[in-house]
CSV table of C-alpha atoms in Angstrom, one decimal:
chain,number,residue,atom,x,y,z
O,1,MET,CA,-13.0,15.8,24.6
O,2,SER,CA,-16.4,14.1,25.0
O,3,THR,CA,-17.5,15.4,21.7
O,4,LEU,CA,-14.9,13.5,19.9
O,5,ALA,CA,-15.7,10.2,21.6
O,6,LEU,CA,-17.2,7.5,19.6
O,7,LYS,CA,-21.1,7.1,20.4
O,8,GLY,CA,-23.8,4.6,19.8
O,9,PRO,CA,-23.0,1.8,16.9
O,10,TYR,CA,-19.7,3.5,16.1
O,11,TRP,CA,-18.4,2.7,19.8
O,12,VAL,CA,-19.9,-0.7,19.6
O,13,THR,CA,-18.2,-1.5,16.3
O,14,VAL,CA,-14.8,-0.4,17.6
O,15,ARG,CA,-15.4,-2.1,20.9
O,16,GLN,CA,-16.4,-5.2,19.3
O,17,TYR,CA,-13.4,-5.4,17.0
O,18,ARG,CA,-10.6,-3.8,19.1
O,19,ARG,CA,-8.5,-7.1,18.7
O,20,THR,CA,-8.5,-6.4,14.9
O,21,LEU,CA,-7.4,-2.8,15.5
O,22,TRP,CA,-4.6,-3.9,17.6
O,23,LEU,CA,-3.4,-6.1,14.9
O,24,ALA,CA,-3.5,-3.4,12.4
O,25,VAL,CA,-1.5,-1.3,14.9
O,26,ALA,CA,1.2,-4.3,15.4
O,27,ALA,CA,1.5,-4.8,11.8
O,28,VAL,CA,2.3,-1.1,11.1
O,29,ALA,CA,4.8,-1.2,14.1
O,30,VAL,CA,6.7,-4.4,12.9
O,31,SER,CA,6.9,-3.0,9.4
O,32,LEU,CA,8.4,0.2,10.7
O,33,ALA,CA,10.8,-1.7,12.8
O,34,VAL,CA,11.8,-3.9,10.0
O,35,ILE,CA,12.3,-1.1,7.4
O,36,GLY,CA,13.8,1.3,9.8
O,37,GLY,CA,16.4,-1.3,10.8
O,38,LEU,CA,17.2,-2.1,7.4
O,39,ARG,CA,17.9,1.4,6.6
O,40,ILE,CA,20.3,1.7,9.6
O,41,TRP,CA,22.1,-1.4,8.5
O,42,ASP,CA,22.4,-0.2,5.0
O,43,ALA,CA,23.6,3.2,6.1
O,44,GLN,CA,26.7,1.3,8.0
O,45,THR,CA,28.3,0.8,4.5
O,46,PRO,CA,29.2,4.0,2.6
O,47,ASP,CA,28.3,4.1,-1.1
O,48,VAL,CA,31.1,4.2,-3.8
O,49,TYR,CA,31.3,6.7,-6.7
O,50,LEU,CA,32.1,5.7,-10.3
O,51,GLU,CA,34.1,7.4,-12.6
O,52,ASP,CA,31.5,9.4,-14.1
O,53,GLY,CA,30.4,10.5,-10.5
O,54,TYR,CA,27.4,8.4,-10.3
O,55,ARG,CA,26.7,7.2,-6.8
O,56,VAL,CA,26.1,3.5,-6.3
O,57,PRO,CA,25.9,1.0,-3.2
O,58,ALA,CA,28.8,-1.0,-2.5
O,59,ASP,CA,29.1,-4.6,-3.5
O,60,GLU,CA,29.7,-5.5,0.1
O,61,ASN,CA,26.5,-3.7,1.4
O,62,ARG,CA,24.4,-6.5,2.5
O,63,GLY,CA,21.9,-4.1,4.2
O,64,TYR,CA,21.0,-2.5,0.7
O,65,GLU,CA,20.2,-5.8,-0.9
O,66,THR,CA,18.1,-7.0,2.0
O,67,LEU,CA,16.2,-3.6,2.0
O,68,ARG,CA,15.6,-4.2,-1.7
O,69,LEU,CA,14.4,-7.7,-1.2
O,70,ALA,CA,12.2,-6.3,1.7
O,71,LEU,CA,10.6,-3.5,-0.3
O,72,GLU,CA,10.1,-5.9,-3.2
O,73,TYR,CA,8.3,-8.6,-1.4
O,74,GLY,CA,6.6,-5.9,1.0
O,75,GLY,CA,5.1,-4.2,-2.1
O,76,ALA,CA,3.7,-7.5,-3.5
O,77,TRP,CA,2.2,-8.2,-0.2
O,78,LEU,CA,0.4,-4.8,-0.1
O,79,LEU,CA,-1.5,-6.1,-3.1
O,80,PHE,CA,-3.2,-8.5,-0.8
O,81,LEU,CA,-4.4,-5.6,1.6
O,82,PRO,CA,-7.6,-5.0,-0.5
O,83,LEU,CA,-8.4,-8.8,-0.3
O,84,LEU,CA,-7.9,-8.7,3.4
O,85,VAL,CA,-9.9,-5.9,4.2
O,86,GLY,CA,-12.9,-7.0,1.8
O,87,ALA,CA,-12.7,-10.4,3.4
O,88,PHE,CA,-12.8,-8.8,7.1
O,89,VAL,CA,-15.9,-6.8,6.2
O,90,ALA,CA,-17.7,-9.4,4.4
O,91,GLY,CA,-17.3,-12.0,6.9
O,92,PRO,CA,-16.7,-10.9,10.6
O,93,LEU,CA,-18.2,-7.4,10.1
O,94,VAL,CA,-21.4,-8.1,8.2
O,95,ALA,CA,-22.2,-12.0,7.4
O,96,ARG,CA,-21.6,-13.3,10.8
O,97,GLU,CA,-23.9,-10.6,12.3
O,98,PHE,CA,-26.7,-12.1,10.2
O,99,GLU,CA,-25.3,-15.6,10.5
O,100,SER,CA,-25.7,-15.4,14.4
O,101,GLY,CA,-28.5,-12.9,14.5
O,102,THR,CA,-26.8,-10.5,16.8
O,103,TYR,CA,-27.6,-7.6,14.4
O,104,LYS,CA,-31.3,-7.8,15.8
O,105,LEU,CA,-29.9,-6.6,19.1
O,106,SER,CA,-28.4,-3.4,17.5
O,107,LEU,CA,-31.8,-2.9,15.8
O,108,THR,CA,-33.8,-2.9,19.1
O,109,GLN,CA,-31.4,0.0,20.3
O,110,SER,CA,-33.1,2.8,18.6
O,111,VAL,CA,-30.6,2.1,15.6
O,112,SER,CA,-32.1,1.9,12.2
O,113,PRO,CA,-30.6,-0.7,9.7
O,114,ALA,CA,-29.2,1.9,7.5
O,115,GLU,CA,-27.4,3.5,10.5
O,116,TRP,CA,-26.2,0.2,11.8
O,117,LEU,CA,-24.6,-0.6,8.2
O,118,ARG,CA,-23.3,2.9,7.9
O,119,SER,CA,-21.5,2.9,11.1
O,120,LYS,CA,-19.9,-0.3,10.3
O,121,LEU,CA,-18.7,0.8,6.8
O,122,LEU,CA,-17.4,4.2,8.1
O,123,THR,CA,-15.5,2.5,10.7
O,124,ALA,CA,-14.0,0.1,8.6
O,125,SER,CA,-13.1,2.7,6.1
O,126,ALA,CA,-11.4,5.0,8.4
O,127,VAL,CA,-9.3,2.2,9.9
O,128,ALA,CA,-8.5,0.6,6.7
O,129,LEU,CA,-7.5,3.9,5.3
O,130,LEU,CA,-5.4,5.0,8.1
O,131,THR,CA,-3.7,1.6,8.1
O,132,THR,CA,-3.0,1.9,4.3
O,133,LEU,CA,-1.7,5.3,4.8
O,134,ALA,CA,0.8,4.1,7.6
O,135,LEU,CA,1.9,1.1,5.5
O,136,ILE,CA,2.5,3.3,2.3
O,137,GLY,CA,4.4,5.6,4.6
O,138,VAL,CA,6.8,2.9,5.9
O,139,PHE,CA,7.2,1.6,2.4
O,140,ARG,CA,8.2,5.1,1.1
O,141,ILE,CA,10.9,5.2,4.0
O,142,GLY,CA,12.6,2.3,2.3
O,143,TRP,CA,11.6,3.1,-1.4
O,144,SER,CA,13.4,6.4,-1.1
O,145,ARG,CA,16.4,4.5,-0.9
O,146,VAL,CA,16.1,1.5,-3.5
O,147,SER,CA,13.7,3.3,-6.2
O,148,GLY,CA,14.6,2.4,-9.6
O,149,SER,CA,16.5,-0.7,-8.7
O,150,TYR,CA,15.5,-4.1,-10.4
O,151,GLY,CA,11.8,-5.0,-9.5
O,152,LEU,CA,11.3,-1.3,-7.9
O,153,SER,CA,10.6,1.0,-10.7
O,154,TRP,CA,7.7,3.4,-10.8
O,155,ALA,CA,5.7,0.9,-13.1
O,156,ASP,CA,6.3,-2.4,-11.1
O,157,ARG,CA,3.7,-4.1,-9.3
O,158,GLY,CA,3.6,-3.2,-5.7
O,159,SER,CA,5.7,-0.2,-6.1
O,160,TYR,CA,3.2,1.4,-8.6
O,161,GLU,CA,0.3,0.8,-5.9
O,162,ALA,CA,2.3,1.7,-2.8
O,163,THR,CA,3.6,5.1,-4.2
O,164,GLY,CA,0.4,6.5,-5.3
O,165,ILE,CA,-3.2,6.9,-4.5
O,166,VAL,CA,-4.8,3.8,-6.1
O,167,LEU,CA,-4.1,1.5,-3.0
O,168,PHE,CA,-6.6,3.9,-1.2
O,169,ALA,CA,-9.3,3.3,-3.8
O,170,TYR,CA,-8.7,-0.3,-3.8
O,171,VAL,CA,-9.3,-0.5,0.1
O,172,LEU,CA,-12.4,1.7,-0.4
O,173,ALA,CA,-13.8,-0.6,-3.1
O,174,ALA,CA,-13.0,-3.7,-1.0
O,175,VAL,CA,-15.1,-2.2,2.0
O,176,ALA,CA,-18.0,-1.7,-0.3
O,177,VAL,CA,-18.0,-4.9,-2.1
O,178,GLY,CA,-17.4,-6.8,1.2
O,179,ALA,CA,-20.5,-5.3,2.6
O,180,LEU,CA,-22.5,-6.1,-0.5
O,181,VAL,CA,-21.1,-9.7,-0.5
O,182,GLY,CA,-21.7,-10.3,3.3
O,183,GLN,CA,-25.5,-9.4,2.8
O,184,LEU,CA,-26.1,-11.5,0.0
O,185,ILE,CA,-24.5,-14.5,1.2
O,186,ARG,CA,-24.9,-14.2,5.1
O,187,ARG,CA,-22.3,-17.0,5.8
O,188,ALA,CA,-18.9,-15.5,7.1
O,189,LEU,CA,-16.6,-18.0,5.7
O,190,VAL,CA,-18.3,-18.3,2.2
O,191,ALA,CA,-18.5,-14.6,2.4
O,192,MET,CA,-15.0,-14.2,3.1
O,193,ALA,CA,-13.9,-16.3,0.4
O,194,ALA,CA,-16.2,-15.0,-2.2
O,195,THR,CA,-15.1,-11.3,-1.4
O,196,GLY,CA,-11.5,-12.4,-1.6
O,197,LEU,CA,-11.9,-13.9,-5.0
O,198,VAL,CA,-14.0,-10.8,-6.4
O,199,MET,CA,-11.1,-8.3,-5.2
O,200,GLY,CA,-8.4,-10.7,-6.4
O,201,VAL,CA,-10.2,-10.5,-10.0
O,202,VAL,CA,-10.4,-6.8,-9.6
O,203,VAL,CA,-6.7,-6.2,-8.6
O,204,GLY,CA,-5.6,-8.5,-11.4
O,205,VAL,CA,-7.7,-7.3,-14.0
O,206,LEU,CA,-6.8,-3.8,-13.5
O,207,GLY,CA,-3.1,-4.5,-13.1
O,208,THR,CA,-3.2,-6.3,-16.5
O,209,PHE,CA,-5.0,-3.5,-18.5
O,210,ARG,CA,-3.7,-0.4,-16.5
O,211,TRP,CA,-1.1,0.5,-19.1
O,212,SER,CA,-4.0,0.4,-21.8
O,213,PHE,CA,-5.5,3.5,-20.3
O,214,LEU,CA,-3.3,5.7,-22.1
O,215,ALA,CA,-1.7,5.7,-25.6
O,216,VAL,CA,1.9,4.7,-25.7
O,217,LYS,CA,4.6,7.1,-27.1
O,218,THR,CA,6.6,5.9,-29.9
O,219,ALA,CA,10.4,6.3,-30.4
O,220,THR,CA,12.2,5.4,-33.8
O,221,ALA,CA,15.8,5.3,-35.3
O,222,PRO,CA,17.4,3.6,-37.9
O,223,ALA,CA,17.7,-0.1,-38.0
O,224,GLY,CA,20.8,-1.2,-36.3
O,225,PRO,CA,22.1,-0.7,-32.8
O,226,THR,CA,19.4,-1.3,-30.1
O,227,LEU,CA,17.1,1.6,-29.6
O,228,TRP,CA,16.5,2.5,-25.7
O,229,THR,CA,13.8,4.5,-24.4
O,230,PRO,CA,13.9,7.6,-22.5
O,231,GLU,CA,15.3,7.4,-18.9
O,232,ASN,CA,12.7,5.5,-16.5
O,233,ALA,CA,10.4,4.6,-19.2
O,234,LEU,CA,8.3,1.6,-19.4
O,235,THR,CA,8.8,-0.4,-22.7
O,236,MET,CA,5.8,-1.9,-24.0
O,237,GLU,CA,6.8,-3.3,-27.4
O,238,SER,CA,9.9,-3.0,-29.5
O,239,GLY,CA,10.4,-4.2,-33.3
O,240,LEU,CA,11.2,-3.1,-36.8
O,241,LEU,CA,9.6,-1.0,-39.3
O,242,THR,CA,9.6,-1.3,-43.2
O,243,SER,CA,10.0,1.8,-45.5
O,244,SER,CA,6.4,2.0,-45.9
O,245,GLY,CA,5.9,2.4,-42.1
O,246,ALA,CA,4.5,-1.1,-41.4
O,247,ARG,CA,5.5,-3.1,-38.7
O,248,PHE,CA,7.7,-6.1,-39.5
O,249,ASP,CA,7.5,-9.4,-37.6
O,250,ARG,CA,11.3,-10.0,-37.1
O,251,LEU,CA,10.6,-13.6,-36.6
O,252,ILE,CA,10.4,-14.2,-40.3
O,253,CYS,CA,14.1,-13.5,-40.3
O,254,TRP,CA,15.0,-15.5,-37.4
O,255,GLU,CA,13.3,-18.4,-38.9
O,256,GLU,CA,15.2,-17.9,-42.2
O,257,ALA,CA,18.5,-17.6,-40.4
O,258,ALA,CA,17.6,-20.9,-38.4
O,259,ARG,CA,17.2,-22.8,-41.6
O,260,THR,CA,20.3,-21.7,-43.2
O,261,PRO,CA,23.0,-24.2,-42.8
O,262,GLY,CA,26.0,-23.2,-40.8
O,263,THR,CA,24.4,-20.5,-38.7
O,264,ASP,CA,25.2,-22.2,-35.5
O,265,THR,CA,28.7,-22.9,-36.3
O,266,THR,CA,30.1,-20.2,-38.6
O,267,GLU,CA,30.7,-16.8,-36.5
O,268,GLY,CA,28.7,-13.8,-37.9
O,269,LEU,CA,26.6,-16.0,-40.5
O,270,TRP,CA,23.5,-15.8,-38.3
O,271,GLY,CA,23.5,-11.8,-38.4
O,272,LYS,CA,24.5,-11.6,-42.0
O,273,VAL,CA,21.6,-13.7,-43.1
O,274,GLU,CA,19.3,-11.8,-40.8
O,275,ALA,CA,20.4,-8.5,-42.3
O,276,GLN,CA,19.9,-9.8,-45.8
O,277,CYS,CA,16.5,-11.0,-45.0
O,278,GLN,CA,15.5,-7.6,-43.5
O,279,ALA,CA,16.9,-5.7,-46.6
O,280,ARG,CA,14.8,-8.0,-49.0
O,281,HIS,CA,11.7,-7.0,-46.9
O,282,GLY,CA,12.6,-3.2,-47.0
O,283,VAL,CA,13.3,-2.9,-43.1
O,284,THR,CA,14.8,0.5,-42.6
O,285,THR,CA,13.6,1.7,-39.0
O,286,GLN,CA,13.3,0.2,-35.6
O,287,TYR,CA,10.8,1.4,-33.0
O,288,VAL,CA,10.0,1.2,-29.2
O,289,ASP,CA,6.4,1.9,-28.0
O,290,TYR,CA,6.7,3.1,-24.2
O,291,HIS,CA,5.1,4.8,-21.3
O,292,PRO,CA,7.0,8.0,-20.0
O,293,GLU,CA,7.3,8.4,-16.3
O,294,SER,CA,4.8,11.3,-16.7
O,295,HIS,CA,2.0,8.8,-17.2
O,296,PHE,CA,2.3,7.4,-13.8
O,297,TRP,CA,0.0,10.0,-12.1
O,298,PRO,CA,-2.8,10.2,-15.0
O,299,THR,CA,-2.9,6.4,-15.0
O,300,GLN,CA,-3.1,6.3,-11.2
O,301,LEU,CA,-6.2,8.8,-11.2
O,302,ILE,CA,-8.1,7.0,-14.1
O,303,GLU,CA,-7.5,3.4,-12.2
O,304,SER,CA,-8.5,5.4,-8.8
O,305,GLY,CA,-11.7,6.6,-10.7
O,306,ILE,CA,-12.6,3.3,-11.9
O,307,LEU,CA,-12.2,1.8,-8.5
O,308,LEU,CA,-14.2,4.5,-6.8
O,309,ALA,CA,-17.1,4.2,-9.1
O,310,LEU,CA,-17.0,0.5,-8.3
O,311,ALA,CA,-17.2,1.2,-4.5
O,312,ALA,CA,-20.1,3.7,-5.0
O,313,LEU,CA,-22.0,1.1,-7.1
O,314,ALA,CA,-21.3,-1.6,-4.5
O,315,ALA,CA,-22.0,0.5,-1.6
O,316,PHE,CA,-25.4,1.8,-3.2
O,317,ALA,CA,-26.4,-1.9,-3.9
O,318,ALA,CA,-25.5,-2.8,-0.3
O,319,PHE,CA,-28.0,-0.3,1.1
O,320,ARG,CA,-30.6,-1.2,-1.2
O,321,VAL,CA,-30.4,-4.9,-0.4
O,322,LEU,CA,-30.4,-4.1,3.1
O,323,ARG,CA,-33.5,-1.8,2.8
O,324,ALA,CA,-35.3,-4.5,0.7
O,325,ARG,CA,-34.8,-7.0,3.6
O,326,HIS,CA,-35.3,-4.8,6.5
O,327,PRO,CA,-37.3,-1.9,5.3
C-alpha cells in the first residue's frame, strides 16, 4: 500500500489543496443527487404511446421537463469547467507560489524546479480529468432519457462537449495554459483572470468553427414543400437552386412580394407573386446543407487534436520559461 502513496512534491500538492479536492468531490456528489433524484421523479409518471407506437413523456410529467432543463443548463455550465480549471492552476497553484515566494521552500527540499512544476501539473491534471469523467457520467445518466429533445441534440452546445471526449482535451489545455500564464504574470488574481479570458476565447472560437472542420453533405429536391434533412442531422443552410445549379437568394422574391400591392391583405397573393418571381429566375430545385450524426466523432477527434496540440505547446513553453528563470 505504501508504494501507492503519494510522495514528495505530489503529497505536498495534494495536502496543500485538499479543500479544493473536497469541493470537487462535493460538486460531483450534489450533481449526482440532483440528476438521480430527477430521474426517480420522472419515472413516477408513465410515458404515453402515440397511434404510430412512438413513446413520449406524458404532458403532466413535470419530472421529465425539470430533468430536461437541468441537463440543458448543466451542459452549459460544463463549458465553464475548463475556465475554472485553468484559473485555479494559473492562480492558487502556480502564480500565488511565486507571488508569496513559497516556491523557494520546495526548491530547498532536493526538488528541482522542473520536478516542482511537473508535480503540480500532473496532480492538477489527474484531479481535473477524474472530476470531468465523473461529471460526464452524471450528465449521461440524465441525457440517456432526454437526448434528442429541444436543446439537447448531439450537436447542441453543452451536450456536444459532455457526451464525447473533447471536454477532457479542453481540461488538459486549461491546465497547460494556466501553468504558462501563472509563470508569466506571477500575480494570482491577474493570472486567474487572464487564463479565464484565454480559455474563454478558445472555447468560443472552437465552438463557432467546429462545424467547418468537415465538409457538409447536401440534399436536394424539386422546389416546393419544405425539404427536411435526414433524422438527427444538423442543418447548416437551406435555400433554392436555379436550373444552372447556382444558389438563388430567395430574399429577392420576398422583397418583390413585399412591394406588390395587396399581398398583406389578399389571401394567397404573396405565395403567387413569389412563385412567379422564382419561375422568372429559373428556380427549379431546393437544397439543404447538413452534418449527419456520423460527423460527431470525427469532429470530436479533430477538435480534441487541436486542443491537445495547444496543451503540448503551452506545457513546453511553461517549462522553458521555468528553466530560463530557474536554471
